[in-house]
Each structure stands twice: as structure tokens, then as C-alpha cells.
XYZ file of C-alpha atoms in Angstrom:
726
model
C 90.874 117.472 112.721
C 88.306 118.719 114.072
C 86.321 121.341 112.425
C 84.932 123.124 115.051
C 80.650 122.729 114.812
C 79.486 125.943 113.113
C 82.658 127.384 112.845
C 81.897 129.367 109.932
C 78.844 130.651 110.972
C 79.762 131.879 114.588
C 82.709 133.861 112.339
C 81.571 134.792 109.899
C 82.210 138.953 109.305
C 80.096 141.758 109.451
C 79.486 143.072 107.356
C 78.355 142.106 103.459
C 77.099 138.082 103.861
C 79.942 136.469 102.848
C 79.430 133.185 100.803
C 82.675 130.535 101.848
C 84.957 128.941 99.246
C 87.038 126.024 99.956
C 91.024 126.236 101.208
C 92.671 124.795 98.961
C 95.099 122.181 100.205
C 95.343 118.142 100.642
C 94.537 114.778 101.326
C 97.446 113.811 104.855
C 95.878 111.411 107.482
C 97.780 112.681 110.451
C 98.247 111.920 114.193
C 97.208 113.895 116.805
C 98.794 112.059 119.475
C 101.528 108.864 120.035
C 99.920 106.055 116.984
C 99.857 103.807 120.112
C 96.541 105.705 121.411
C 94.132 104.407 118.692
C 96.919 101.720 116.167
C 99.971 103.076 114.976
C 100.403 103.560 110.805
C 99.209 100.261 109.490
C 95.986 100.185 111.830
C 94.955 103.533 111.180
C 91.792 103.936 113.600
C 88.956 106.772 112.416
C 90.749 108.140 109.034
C 91.837 105.836 105.956
C 94.533 106.486 104.450
C 93.386 106.436 101.274
C 90.608 108.472 100.159
C 89.947 108.527 96.200
C 86.555 109.148 93.806
C 86.148 105.671 93.325
C 86.176 105.036 97.216
C 82.546 106.963 97.385
C 81.623 103.537 94.746
C 83.579 100.985 96.243
C 84.373 101.635 99.608
C 85.950 98.858 101.084
C 85.954 97.392 103.788
C 83.268 99.762 105.798
C 84.314 99.216 109.499
C 82.927 99.841 112.858
C 85.180 102.744 114.429
C 85.103 104.826 111.613
C 84.350 108.492 111.934
C 81.141 109.446 110.537
C 82.277 111.310 107.880
C 83.654 108.063 105.977
C 80.605 106.184 107.009
C 78.210 108.780 105.952
C 79.943 108.115 102.401
C 80.014 104.555 102.637
C 76.195 104.117 103.683
C 75.311 106.133 99.929
C 77.311 103.449 98.814
C 75.835 100.692 100.614
C 72.481 101.820 99.351
C 72.927 102.130 96.138
C 73.151 106.653 96.169
C 76.949 107.190 95.860
C 78.273 111.044 95.359
C 78.902 112.430 92.019
C 81.300 114.339 91.611
C 80.381 117.865 92.168
C 79.271 116.629 95.698
C 82.833 114.632 96.241
C 84.396 118.853 95.563
C 81.586 120.451 98.423
C 82.074 117.131 101.297
C 85.851 116.990 100.554
C 87.016 120.692 102.916
C 85.161 118.460 105.931
C 87.562 115.216 105.660
C 88.715 115.069 108.852
C 92.199 114.205 106.415
C 91.338 117.591 104.432
C 94.830 120.020 105.722
C 95.094 122.771 105.164
C 97.540 125.767 106.429
C 95.320 126.257 109.799
C 94.392 123.143 110.550
C 97.637 120.863 110.621
C 99.173 121.560 113.692
C 97.313 120.758 117.074
C 98.133 123.808 118.674
C 97.848 125.858 115.802
C 97.876 129.440 116.622
C 94.880 131.677 115.041
C 96.882 134.440 114.605
C 99.072 132.464 112.258
C 96.283 131.937 109.991
C 97.616 132.730 106.079
C 94.275 133.767 105.516
C 94.025 135.476 107.754
C 97.760 137.725 107.567
C 96.862 138.115 103.609
C 93.238 139.651 104.940
C 95.694 142.567 107.322
C 97.720 142.751 104.637
C 95.076 143.710 102.078
C 93.367 145.930 105.346
C 96.331 147.874 105.351
C 96.896 148.680 102.086
C 93.953 149.400 101.443
C 93.522 152.218 104.695
C 96.692 153.571 102.565
C 95.334 153.196 98.369
C 92.356 155.781 101.032
C 95.095 158.135 102.186
C 95.608 157.105 105.656
C 99.250 156.390 107.201
C 99.840 152.383 107.961
C 98.765 150.783 110.721
C 102.427 149.566 113.431
C 100.545 146.750 113.986
C 96.283 145.828 114.502
C 95.273 144.014 117.625
C 92.985 141.544 116.740
C 92.923 139.544 119.445
C 93.594 138.871 123.228
C 96.817 136.849 123.497
C 95.608 133.747 125.051
C 92.573 133.592 122.658
C 92.528 130.209 120.691
C 89.168 131.720 118.357
C 89.413 134.684 116.733
C 87.561 137.713 117.816
C 87.677 138.940 114.029
C 88.408 136.353 111.974
C 89.600 137.294 108.076
C 86.552 137.626 106.737
C 86.015 141.051 109.061
C 89.020 142.283 106.938
C 88.473 141.510 103.730
C 84.163 143.090 103.878
C 85.896 146.092 105.482
C 89.057 146.528 102.884
C 86.085 145.746 100.047
C 83.577 148.851 101.172
C 86.749 151.286 101.325
C 87.544 150.176 98.077
C 83.343 151.110 97.595
C 83.427 154.455 99.609
C 86.583 155.407 97.205
C 85.720 154.304 94.254
C 81.912 156.299 94.848
C 83.246 159.618 97.076
C 87.122 159.861 96.191
C 89.196 160.879 99.337
C 88.615 163.382 101.787
C 87.943 163.898 105.603
C 84.934 161.504 105.385
C 86.492 159.441 103.833
C 89.111 159.045 106.577
C 87.154 159.771 109.545
C 85.425 156.713 107.920
C 88.830 154.427 108.162
C 89.320 156.164 111.944
C 86.162 154.672 112.948
C 86.647 151.191 111.697
C 90.105 151.036 112.926
C 88.001 151.717 116.901
C 85.518 148.573 115.781
C 89.309 146.392 115.188
C 90.395 147.886 118.189
C 87.771 146.165 119.992
C 88.930 142.494 118.604
C 90.973 142.564 121.512
C 89.835 144.131 124.468
C 86.359 146.173 124.984
C 88.350 149.646 124.023
C 87.217 153.240 122.837
C 83.868 153.735 120.661
C 83.877 154.792 117.155
C 83.015 158.510 117.689
C 79.800 160.141 116.098
C 80.059 160.459 112.847
C 80.854 164.686 112.381
C 78.382 167.389 111.919
C 77.508 167.734 108.811
C 78.953 164.327 107.502
C 77.539 162.780 104.734
C 74.761 160.908 104.814
C 76.353 157.322 103.969
C 79.015 158.325 106.900
C 76.531 158.809 108.948
C 74.858 154.979 108.272
C 78.478 153.533 107.982
C 79.431 154.509 111.054
C 75.786 153.424 112.757
C 76.986 149.650 111.153
C 80.252 150.208 112.555
C 79.361 151.314 116.526
C 76.568 148.300 115.871
C 79.965 146.357 115.670
C 82.611 147.862 118.045
C 79.609 146.893 120.531
C 79.877 143.156 118.914
C 83.214 142.380 119.553
C 83.627 143.879 122.309
C 80.937 141.154 123.333
C 78.050 143.683 124.155
C 75.784 141.089 122.670
C 72.675 142.946 123.812
C 73.496 146.716 122.769
C 74.748 145.321 119.714
C 71.184 143.474 118.805
C 69.225 146.627 119.793
C 71.812 148.769 117.417
C 71.225 146.587 114.731
C 66.702 146.687 114.693
C 67.209 150.017 114.601
C 69.687 149.697 110.737
C 66.899 147.689 110.165
C 64.290 149.915 110.577
C 66.286 152.519 109.007
C 65.293 152.152 104.729
C 67.876 154.430 103.654
C 70.458 152.585 105.271
C 72.549 150.102 102.666
C 72.837 147.305 106.324
C 68.579 147.615 106.056
C 69.062 143.883 105.382
C 71.352 142.320 106.153
C 70.994 144.036 109.676
C 68.314 141.473 111.495
C 69.898 138.688 110.339
C 73.674 140.583 112.318
C 71.566 141.091 115.263
C 70.608 137.234 115.258
C 74.465 136.514 115.283
C 74.451 139.217 118.744
C 71.748 136.809 120.052
C 73.563 133.736 119.485
C 77.162 134.550 121.127
C 74.651 135.998 124.155
C 73.057 132.748 123.796
C 76.519 130.954 124.380
C 78.236 133.044 126.393
C 76.532 132.003 129.881
C 79.336 128.995 129.598
C 81.431 126.093 127.830
C 78.045 123.977 127.220
C 75.743 126.353 128.585
C 73.335 127.293 126.603
C 70.221 130.066 127.457
C 67.466 129.616 125.794
C 65.599 133.527 125.550
C 68.554 135.061 123.143
C 68.542 131.534 120.788
C 64.897 132.142 120.407
C 64.571 135.792 119.682
C 67.081 134.150 116.826
C 65.580 132.212 115.451
C 62.386 134.765 115.089
C 65.310 137.137 113.870
C 66.361 134.463 111.229
C 63.538 132.882 110.044
C 62.024 135.139 107.718
C 65.120 135.424 106.093
C 66.375 131.587 105.632
C 62.761 131.086 104.310
C 62.941 134.428 102.165
C 61.500 133.667 98.240
C 64.371 135.087 97.408
C 68.029 132.524 96.538
C 70.394 134.666 97.773
C 73.798 135.190 100.071
C 71.894 135.920 103.120
C 68.811 133.317 102.437
C 72.042 130.877 102.551
C 73.910 132.561 105.591
C 70.661 132.889 107.584
C 69.524 128.851 107.386
C 72.803 127.851 108.465
C 72.540 130.408 110.994
C 69.277 128.654 112.193
C 70.912 125.331 111.302
C 72.856 125.880 114.472
C 70.823 127.857 116.873
C 68.279 124.348 116.438
C 71.926 122.481 116.959
C 71.699 123.748 120.137
C 67.840 123.455 121.269
C 66.148 121.181 118.847
C 68.980 118.269 117.609
C 66.284 115.689 117.121
C 64.760 118.391 115.193
C 67.944 118.669 112.971
C 69.202 115.155 112.680
C 65.115 114.425 111.551
C 65.497 116.903 108.824
C 69.427 116.183 107.528
C 68.876 112.395 108.080
C 65.838 112.819 104.925
C 68.370 115.539 102.661
C 71.824 113.351 103.163
C 69.563 110.647 101.813
C 68.087 111.973 99.039
C 69.126 111.727 95.563
C 70.926 115.003 95.044
C 72.391 116.279 98.385
C 72.590 119.951 98.952
C 75.177 122.197 98.618
C 75.782 122.611 102.270
C 75.889 118.961 102.420
C 80.088 118.755 104.146
C 78.681 121.284 106.983
C 75.375 118.653 107.052
C 77.612 116.170 107.465
C 79.394 117.287 110.635
C 76.209 118.531 111.784
C 74.608 115.348 111.574
C 77.160 113.649 114.141
C 76.510 115.711 116.047
C 72.619 116.449 115.935
C 72.934 112.698 116.133
C 75.222 112.489 119.896
C 72.835 114.845 120.655
C 69.597 112.931 120.354
C 67.708 110.293 122.002
C 68.532 106.265 120.866
C 64.944 106.139 120.154
C 65.224 109.076 117.866
C 67.415 107.745 116.080
C 65.872 104.785 115.208
C 63.134 106.078 113.256
C 65.484 107.379 110.499
C 67.347 106.124 107.841
C 70.986 106.726 108.220
C 70.652 106.896 111.919
C 69.899 103.993 112.708
C 72.523 102.313 110.018
C 74.934 104.204 111.972
C 73.566 103.488 115.864
C 74.219 99.338 114.830
C 77.748 100.251 113.349
C 79.127 102.799 116.000
C 77.150 99.915 118.768
C 80.113 97.475 116.793
C 82.021 96.515 119.615
C 81.049 97.617 122.881
C 78.786 95.889 125.648
C 75.534 97.355 124.408
C 76.108 95.600 121.109
C 73.209 94.127 119.885
C 73.551 91.210 116.913
C 70.095 90.233 116.093
C 68.795 93.839 116.029
C 70.888 94.691 112.495
C 70.103 91.462 111.754
C 66.586 91.391 112.379
C 66.542 94.749 109.885
C 68.220 93.112 107.540
C 65.668 89.864 107.350
C 63.280 92.635 107.271
C 64.552 95.077 105.074
C 67.200 92.855 101.980
C 69.137 96.321 102.172
C 72.911 96.025 101.328
C 73.534 98.835 104.343
C 71.554 96.318 106.908
C 73.866 93.513 105.295
C 76.851 94.805 106.225
C 75.799 96.233 109.538
C 74.444 92.519 110.137
C 77.773 90.821 109.186
C 79.633 93.711 111.010
C 78.010 92.496 114.611
C 77.712 88.862 113.875
C 79.631 85.804 115.596
C 81.023 82.545 114.739
C 78.796 80.539 114.267
C 76.003 82.939 112.488
C 73.199 82.089 110.591
C 72.953 80.276 107.817
C 71.279 82.750 105.784
C 73.190 85.926 106.537
C 76.273 84.495 105.200
C 74.895 82.944 102.842
C 73.815 86.496 101.877
C 77.202 87.549 101.830
C 78.695 84.354 99.984
C 76.286 85.360 96.974
C 77.429 88.993 96.409
C 79.232 90.154 92.836
C 82.466 91.493 93.254
C 80.974 94.598 91.243
C 78.503 95.085 94.597
C 80.200 97.152 97.484
C 79.773 95.405 99.802
C 81.663 92.831 98.055
C 85.012 93.532 100.017
C 83.048 93.940 103.224
C 81.528 91.012 103.185
C 84.605 89.112 102.005
C 86.349 90.186 104.993
C 83.527 89.271 107.356
C 82.990 85.200 105.564
C 86.924 85.121 106.405
C 86.711 86.344 110.128
C 83.677 83.650 110.754
C 84.912 80.882 108.962
C 84.640 77.842 110.571
C 87.739 76.279 109.545
C 91.351 78.350 109.076
C 91.743 76.755 105.473
C 88.495 78.210 104.612
C 89.687 81.322 106.535
C 92.480 81.445 104.152
C 91.511 80.519 101.264
C 89.076 83.531 101.092
C 92.655 85.706 102.053
C 94.313 84.848 99.743
C 91.772 85.550 97.397
C 91.058 88.820 98.061
C 94.788 89.747 98.874
C 94.550 88.838 94.438
C 92.438 91.947 93.847
C 95.710 93.913 94.458
C 96.556 96.873 93.657
C 92.631 97.350 93.315
C 92.641 96.413 96.377
C 94.148 99.389 99.691
C 96.558 99.084 101.486
C 94.563 99.970 104.677
C 91.939 96.421 103.448
C 94.508 94.609 102.708
C 96.162 95.070 105.791
C 92.983 94.542 107.345
C 92.215 91.129 105.397
C 96.340 90.119 106.244
C 95.183 90.522 110.180
C 92.769 87.766 109.393
C 95.439 85.900 108.128
C 97.872 85.665 110.523
C 95.200 85.084 113.339
C 94.386 82.105 111.042
C 98.130 81.308 110.317
C 98.608 77.145 109.949
C 102.022 77.015 109.182
C 104.911 78.773 109.799
C 104.744 79.998 106.182
C 101.474 81.013 106.684
C 102.397 83.898 109.170
C 105.272 84.926 107.171
C 103.434 86.082 104.278
C 100.895 88.249 106.645
C 103.416 89.804 108.544
C 104.837 91.819 105.982
C 101.825 94.886 106.088
C 102.130 97.995 103.854
C 102.364 101.604 105.982
C 99.000 103.752 104.850
C 99.551 106.966 108.076
C 103.232 108.885 107.753
C 104.487 108.781 110.658
C 107.424 111.645 112.564
C 110.782 109.829 112.275
C 111.317 106.454 110.624
C 107.978 103.832 110.571
C 108.067 101.371 112.862
C 108.953 97.516 111.828
C 105.364 95.703 112.468
C 102.145 96.412 112.938
C 100.648 96.341 116.853
C 99.211 92.621 116.150
C 102.333 91.295 114.050
C 104.086 92.823 116.659
C 102.220 90.669 119.643
C 102.632 87.650 117.022
C 106.591 88.262 117.300
C 106.996 88.410 120.429
C 104.506 85.969 122.156
C 103.494 83.092 119.890
C 106.641 81.309 118.863
C 109.772 79.628 120.422
C 113.227 81.295 119.577
C 113.664 78.696 117.054
C 110.376 79.347 115.148
C 112.149 83.106 115.725
C 115.321 82.434 114.246
C 114.130 80.833 111.187
C 111.512 83.658 110.368
C 113.902 86.109 110.682
C 116.492 84.297 108.061
C 113.468 84.258 105.209
C 114.610 86.384 102.682
C 111.224 87.406 101.758
C 110.656 89.485 104.514
C 111.568 93.451 104.203
C 115.476 93.563 105.552
C 114.197 96.611 108.092
C 111.586 93.659 109.717
C 114.638 90.720 109.132
C 116.609 93.197 111.591
C 114.896 93.588 114.238
C 113.601 89.992 114.119
C 117.545 89.079 113.855
C 117.790 90.696 116.873
C 114.861 90.128 119.136
C 116.589 86.129 118.902
C 120.025 87.554 119.817
C 118.446 89.714 122.356
C 116.650 86.295 123.766
C 119.328 84.345 123.447
C 121.107 85.389 126.123
C 118.178 84.501 129.723
C 117.047 81.480 126.949
C 120.434 80.049 127.134
C 121.322 79.727 124.158
C 124.115 80.406 122.841
C 123.525 77.785 119.385
C 121.750 80.667 118.550
C 124.174 83.746 119.104
C 126.597 81.644 117.575
C 124.174 81.698 114.058
C 123.445 85.177 114.274
C 126.705 86.528 115.613
C 127.121 87.496 111.947
C 124.495 89.772 111.430
C 124.365 91.585 115.144
C 128.212 92.546 113.723
C 127.348 93.728 110.608
C 123.904 95.391 112.133
C 126.104 96.647 115.520
C 129.636 97.378 113.499
C 131.649 98.115 116.921
C 129.640 95.050 119.008
C 132.223 92.555 116.663
C 135.178 92.095 119.525
C 131.836 91.616 122.337
C 130.634 88.882 120.203
C 133.561 87.275 119.638
C 134.424 86.902 122.741
C 131.578 85.839 123.942
C 131.651 83.193 121.727
C 134.968 82.326 122.103
C 134.263 81.973 125.691
C 133.686 78.442 127.245
C 132.453 78.922 131.302
C 129.057 79.420 131.339
C 128.680 82.386 133.406
C 131.959 84.580 132.687
C 130.214 84.058 128.860
C 126.609 85.204 130.578
C 128.988 88.653 131.589
C 130.349 88.962 128.602
C 126.396 88.930 127.085
C 124.915 91.433 129.899
C 127.619 93.884 129.326
C 127.390 93.856 125.299
C 124.079 93.731 125.667
C 124.557 97.117 128.125
C 126.171 98.873 126.162
C 124.123 98.752 122.922
C 120.694 99.728 124.194
C 119.920 99.289 120.133
C 119.456 95.462 121.074
C 115.851 94.596 122.216
C 114.154 91.669 122.855
C 110.793 92.880 121.379
C 109.433 93.534 118.355
C 107.439 97.030 118.826
C 104.806 98.331 117.036
C 105.408 101.707 117.628
C 108.338 104.217 116.030
C 111.244 103.125 114.916
C 114.512 104.085 116.419
C 115.766 107.999 115.156
C 119.623 107.282 114.826
C 122.152 104.014 113.745
C 121.008 101.372 116.867
C 124.727 101.077 117.019
C 124.531 104.416 119.091
C 120.606 104.687 120.021
C 119.973 105.824 123.197
C 123.401 107.906 123.938
C 123.936 109.582 126.243
C 120.542 108.839 127.924
C 119.963 105.596 128.018
C 115.848 104.417 129.952
C 112.900 102.178 129.091
C 110.547 104.820 127.364
C 113.196 107.329 125.455
C 111.441 110.607 125.241
C 114.517 112.150 122.954
C 114.227 109.264 120.556
C 110.838 109.722 119.978
C 109.969 107.340 123.053
C 111.349 104.073 120.961
C 111.264 101.361 123.281
C 114.752 101.305 123.327
C 115.351 98.110 126.485
C 113.600 95.213 126.952
C 111.565 95.928 130.248
C 108.992 92.988 129.617
C 107.832 89.799 127.865
C 104.664 88.138 127.099
C 102.094 89.444 128.776
C 103.468 91.780 130.514
C 103.411 95.586 129.598
C 104.684 97.957 127.558
C 106.446 100.606 128.300
C 104.212 102.605 127.352
C 100.535 102.660 125.265
C 97.788 99.635 125.267
C 98.616 96.941 127.209
C 98.239 93.483 124.154
C 97.042 90.359 125.599
C 99.432 87.246 125.057
C 97.778 85.804 122.039
C 96.580 81.660 122.535
C 99.027 79.138 121.121
C 98.664 79.922 117.011
C 96.957 76.227 116.603
C 100.190 74.869 114.300
C 102.862 74.392 116.852
C 103.321 70.950 117.642
C 102.367 69.872 121.030
C 106.837 69.406 121.838
C 106.810 73.127 120.675
C 103.954 74.470 122.328
C 105.604 73.308 125.386
C 108.597 74.679 124.397
C 106.871 78.108 123.678
C 105.224 77.432 127.593
C 108.751 77.529 129.074
C 110.305 80.343 127.431
C 107.012 82.468 127.833
C 107.334 81.971 131.462
C 111.083 82.328 131.424
C 111.043 85.382 130.097
C 107.981 86.957 131.979
C 109.953 86.000 135.002
C 112.134 88.699 134.235
C 112.549 92.100 135.573
C 113.272 95.027 133.643
C 116.447 94.682 131.364
C 118.261 97.050 133.346
C 117.923 95.057 136.798
C 118.201 92.624 135.007
C 121.548 92.985 132.686
C 122.663 95.078 136.013
C 122.438 91.687 137.950
C 124.344 89.718 135.645
C 127.305 92.697 135.523
C 127.666 92.799 139.108
C 128.028 88.890 138.996
C 130.818 89.631 136.477
C 132.301 92.040 138.875
C 132.567 90.317 141.970
C 134.597 87.662 139.810
C 136.537 90.016 137.514
C 136.567 93.188 139.511
C 139.473 95.259 137.185
C 137.691 93.532 134.075
C 138.203 96.571 131.363
C 134.888 96.207 129.777
C 132.755 96.885 132.872
C 133.467 101.144 133.051
C 130.866 101.431 129.763
C 128.892 98.702 130.844
C 128.549 99.842 134.445
C 127.669 103.669 133.336
C 125.149 102.959 131.107
C 123.057 100.728 133.399
C 123.580 103.034 136.271
C 122.106 106.592 133.424
C 119.664 103.578 132.402
C 117.620 103.991 135.917
C 117.310 107.495 135.123
C 118.807 109.075 138.315
C 116.345 107.115 140.468
C 118.872 105.405 142.633
C 116.302 103.541 144.352
C 117.134 100.773 141.958
C 118.647 97.149 143.329
C 122.088 97.703 141.382
C 122.171 101.567 141.423
C 124.671 102.210 143.917
C 126.771 99.255 144.116
C 127.071 99.542 140.752
C 128.201 103.324 141.512
C 130.527 102.260 144.009
C 132.003 99.495 142.387
C 132.739 101.831 138.864
C 135.053 104.575 141.151
C 136.606 102.390 143.360
C 138.054 100.167 140.142
C 138.141 102.482 137.439
C 137.675 106.032 138.853
C 140.229 107.775 136.099
C 137.879 106.070 133.510
C 136.443 108.504 130.450
C 133.083 106.044 131.590
C 133.555 106.847 135.787
C 133.711 110.631 134.890
C 130.510 110.702 132.590
C 128.900 109.325 135.671
C 129.796 111.608 138.309
C 126.449 110.863 140.848
C 123.544 107.666 141.214
C 120.915 110.148 141.557
């Protein structure tokens, strides 16, 4: 959802100066990568799931780590300058979550832009109306180009110009010659090719002047920027040319292209200086025209590359004014670029820039809580109160906490203050009381903010009842396929902070969402095997047989077996058959298919065919997840009794000592095979476990399992499905 810096400036049409209009679209935050990179659907990383008009006045919890777009909106609200409806509309197309037909896909091909296709069709139609034959195709860019050399505006304005020439001069040889010249211009969009020919002898004056412009444009598109600039300069000296006023601007664009052509991230200073010299008179013109607006935007782009601190200081003042300019959206994005390109000392002198620096520093090793606190103490400004709270550690100064406590519910900083008061509370009971009061504000409280308060509530839970209330979260961002059942902190808590008996008790609470209950029941069932808890398996058997219908016979056989070793063997064969039986709650993508059929015909620790769901309980407490971020095991919950905590430590040690789920089950299945080599329940389990290694023959049990399968069950369908162990 990145907006290319200055894209509208670099790739405007060569023709009449155009005013850019916002594209229709919708607000929908999506992931460029998997949710494990920056959080998940319950915990949006940089882009909150909602941005209603009310958030411009009441921004909710203002958090560090959010995109600068949102920090700007929050800063304006905190400073008592919320953006009005007109400013919101001008800002909206620059929202990182504002999706149009061109911005949604990660690898979007610009040639597929609906606006471009429409412009091409209109150009073709106008050509035919003017008497020219329809072109078979238009080569508008090379096959590997990710940025169009000739964007939609170039074709729109060629169409407009052709319409004007047709209206004033009618069909005829001169107009067809003009069309041929424009075709030659566009032919250079893909690669340097033939130039538009000089206007024929005796051609009308308008064609001669248009041809000079077409030739300059062709040089521009073929990347002959110095030649293009020289030709535009010549046009500017022709008092009769209709392109005379526009030509200096187009020459400046040629300079900018030339300055950027020296290499990625580099700028040639001389062409940039030339561009500024051309742009200043246009940008500072008294008359408010589209050309002046375009010149100002292009000048800002040049200065961003050459003098970012200068742009930063100017934009800081403009963005903090009572009435932001009509270019507020581009200015907010340009501000981010200038902010990153400027020195910390330059940012520190600015109203918004210094506050943004404080918010961006939160959570980093370079954070300076004292600086934000001193800013608040000296200014008593609401934005700095929020920054000081964001950076505050436990035992924060009493004056800071008192100021946060004193905020009225109507304050734009109210929710942020309540969030940090809960985070910094000395007693769990006080933290929970603040969280409960905040949650009572729903539905006015956004799902995003409710989840944030619940995260604090879970961390400060006083008992299992508290935990049961705070593990239920609302999805705030879409996911491909079925959403996970738990947020990251919830999954970590459930996987590492409760002994099996408490996990079972929680799983049987009917107040939990059905999918989360089913997941907890499956996790408790699966853990019952390595923790040697047949009593837990017995209690969960009805739920497991309901969720995994085909498993019922094996479940009954396992529970009926009195020999512990045989019971373990049957249990291992059961888990091997149903890799949807997992030992951890996953915060990542959920099941795409019925968990009873999950991972057929291939079963691995991370199965790309099933959207990378953790479909095999590879590790337990304190270990690395099969993919994604490492999440350290939290401390023991404070509400556990000494005996319960001791039980949890023992269970953690048992589970953490297990090898991967595949190897663990393979060992148990092979122990059973040694006892009962012809057990008819073995073939499917052996086949599944062999394939669970994903063709890795180095597994300790892979070869023995393969040999056993083909020695005792050579004609079995599962042996036929497993012709090799590699």
C-alpha cells in the first residue's frame, strides 16, 4: 500500500497541464506478506482496520509504530486541529489502505491499469473518428517495465488535442499527418524508435508547431532528456506556439528525469538545479492556474531530493496550519520522505516533526523517555502528554499519571491515557478495572482498540475467569481463507501459561467462540498423549469424535485399551492419521479445509498447499514456531497457585523435550510395530509419517518405517501411495 513518492509528478502527461483527480476505490487493509510478519488480523501492524470520520476528532489509542499517515491525523486531533471534511477527502486517496484498481495487488502490472486501458481505447476511438485506421496494438512500455513510460494521462491529452484539431480544422491530410506524428511519439514509449518526421512543406502553421512539440515529446520518452529540454526551450521562445507557456515546465521535467537517470537512489545535481531555475517563475506566478499547481508540486519533488530539510520545515508549518492546502495528501507523504532524509537536529526544531520523532522512537533502543517528558512538562500540550505516556516505564512520575487521570472522556487523548494508565498500573486489580471500564464504551470503542485493552487485561489477569474474558478478540483485518482463532499474545498464553487441566477447563467454557473452543479441545486432546493423561482424553473423546468423524473407531479402541504401551501406540497412530490434531494454538492462518482431511495427501510441519497453517505440532513451550516470529514463553501467570505452577513447569519441560511431532509419533508407532508388526492400523500411519518428512530420508525413522510398510503391507493401498521414502 505504498504510494510512490512524487509518482503523480514524475509520470504526468506530456501535453496540457492536468489536474489529478482521486480515483474511486474502497478502504480495505490487506497484507503484502503473511500475517506473521507484522502481527495478525487481530493486531494490525501499521494500518488500523478502521478510519471513520470520527477518528479525525477522536483518534482512539494513539500508538507508536503506526504509519505516518495515521500519526499525522492523530497529531492534528491531539493539537485541537482536527481535519474538516474537505481536508479528509483530499487526504483519503493517500491512505495506505485506500485501494483502487491499480494499488491493491502487490505485483500489479501497470499495463493492466483500468484507467490506462480506458485511455487507450479512447485514443483509438478518436483516431478512427478523425479518419485514421485502427491500430492493431500500442507498444506503451517494455515487457519488464514496472512503471509506465507513457501513463494514461499522455493518451488522454493526445485524445483531447486530436479532438480540438478535428473540431477546428476537420478531416484531411494535415490531420492524418498529425496522427502519424503522435503514433511515432507513442512508439517511443516502449523503446527508442523512429522520430516523428518534420512537418511537410506547405503544412499549416498549427501542424508545424504541434510537430515541434511532438518531436520534443518523443525525445523525452526515448530518454534523450537533454535534447528534449533543448527542444522545449525552443518552443518556449516561439510566441505563436500554443505550447509556449507549458514548455518551460516540460523542460524542467526532462531535467528531473535526467537527474534521476544516473542510478537508483542517486541524483545529478546540475540537472536538478536547472529544473529549479525553470520552475521557480512558474511556481511563483501570480495567477492561480493548473500549471502553477503542477510546477509547485514538481518543485517540491526536486527539493525533496536536493534540500529535504528545507521542505520539511515548510511542510511542518503548512501541515500545522488551521487550513491545510489542497495538496495535503501528497504533502503528508512527502513529509515522511523529508523527515527520514533530514537530521535529528533538524526534526527537533519542528512542532510535528519533533513529536513524530518521539513516537517513532518508542520501543527502540534509542528511545529517550526523558525528552518527551520534559517537552510535556514545559509545554503542557496534549500531543506531548501522549508521547510521554507512550514512552513511560513503570513507576512513571506521579504528575504525568495525574494529568492522564484527569482527562475528560471527550478529550482526543482519553483512550490513549486510559490505555497507558492500565499498562502502568501498579496493581493488577487497578489495571483490570481500567480495562473493563474502557471495554464498556463499546460499540463506540473500535475493535482495534478493544483488542489492545484486552491484551493488557490478559497480561494482568487475576484468575481464569479474567483470562477467559480477554482471550476473545475481534478480527479487524481480512485474511485469505479462514482467519486464525487467536491473536499472537492469546496463542502464546494458551500454549505456555496454563497446565493441561486449566486448558481443559477453559476449553469447556461455552462462552468462548465455537472455533476457539474446538481448537482448545483439540490441543488438550493432543497434549494428553505425551503428558500421559488418559483421563483428559476420556473427557474430550465426545468432542474429538464429533470434530473428526472418521476417528471414532480408533478413539474408542484407544480408550478401551488397558495396556499403557498399546494405548500410546494407538494414540500415536491416531494423531498420525489426523494431522489436524495439533498440540499448539496457532495465531496464523486457519484451516482451509476440514481438519479431519487436512494436509492430505502431503503432511509437513508447514504445508504451503494449505496456506502454511501450522498443521503439525512441531514444538511446544518456549520453542521456535514452525515459521514466523519467535515468541518467548511468558512468565508464570500470577494467579497460579504454587502447586499449579509446579505442575505447569513439569508439563513445559516434558513438552519442550519432545522432538518434532513427526519424529515423536514415528518413534511411538515403530515401538508399536515392533510389538504388533501386522496391526492393520499401521499402514496409514506409517505412510503419513513417511510423507510428513517431505522427502527427507535423513529422518531417524524414515527408512525403518518404509521397510516395515513394504515388508508387511506390500499390497496395501497405503504402501502403493508410498512408493519411495525420498
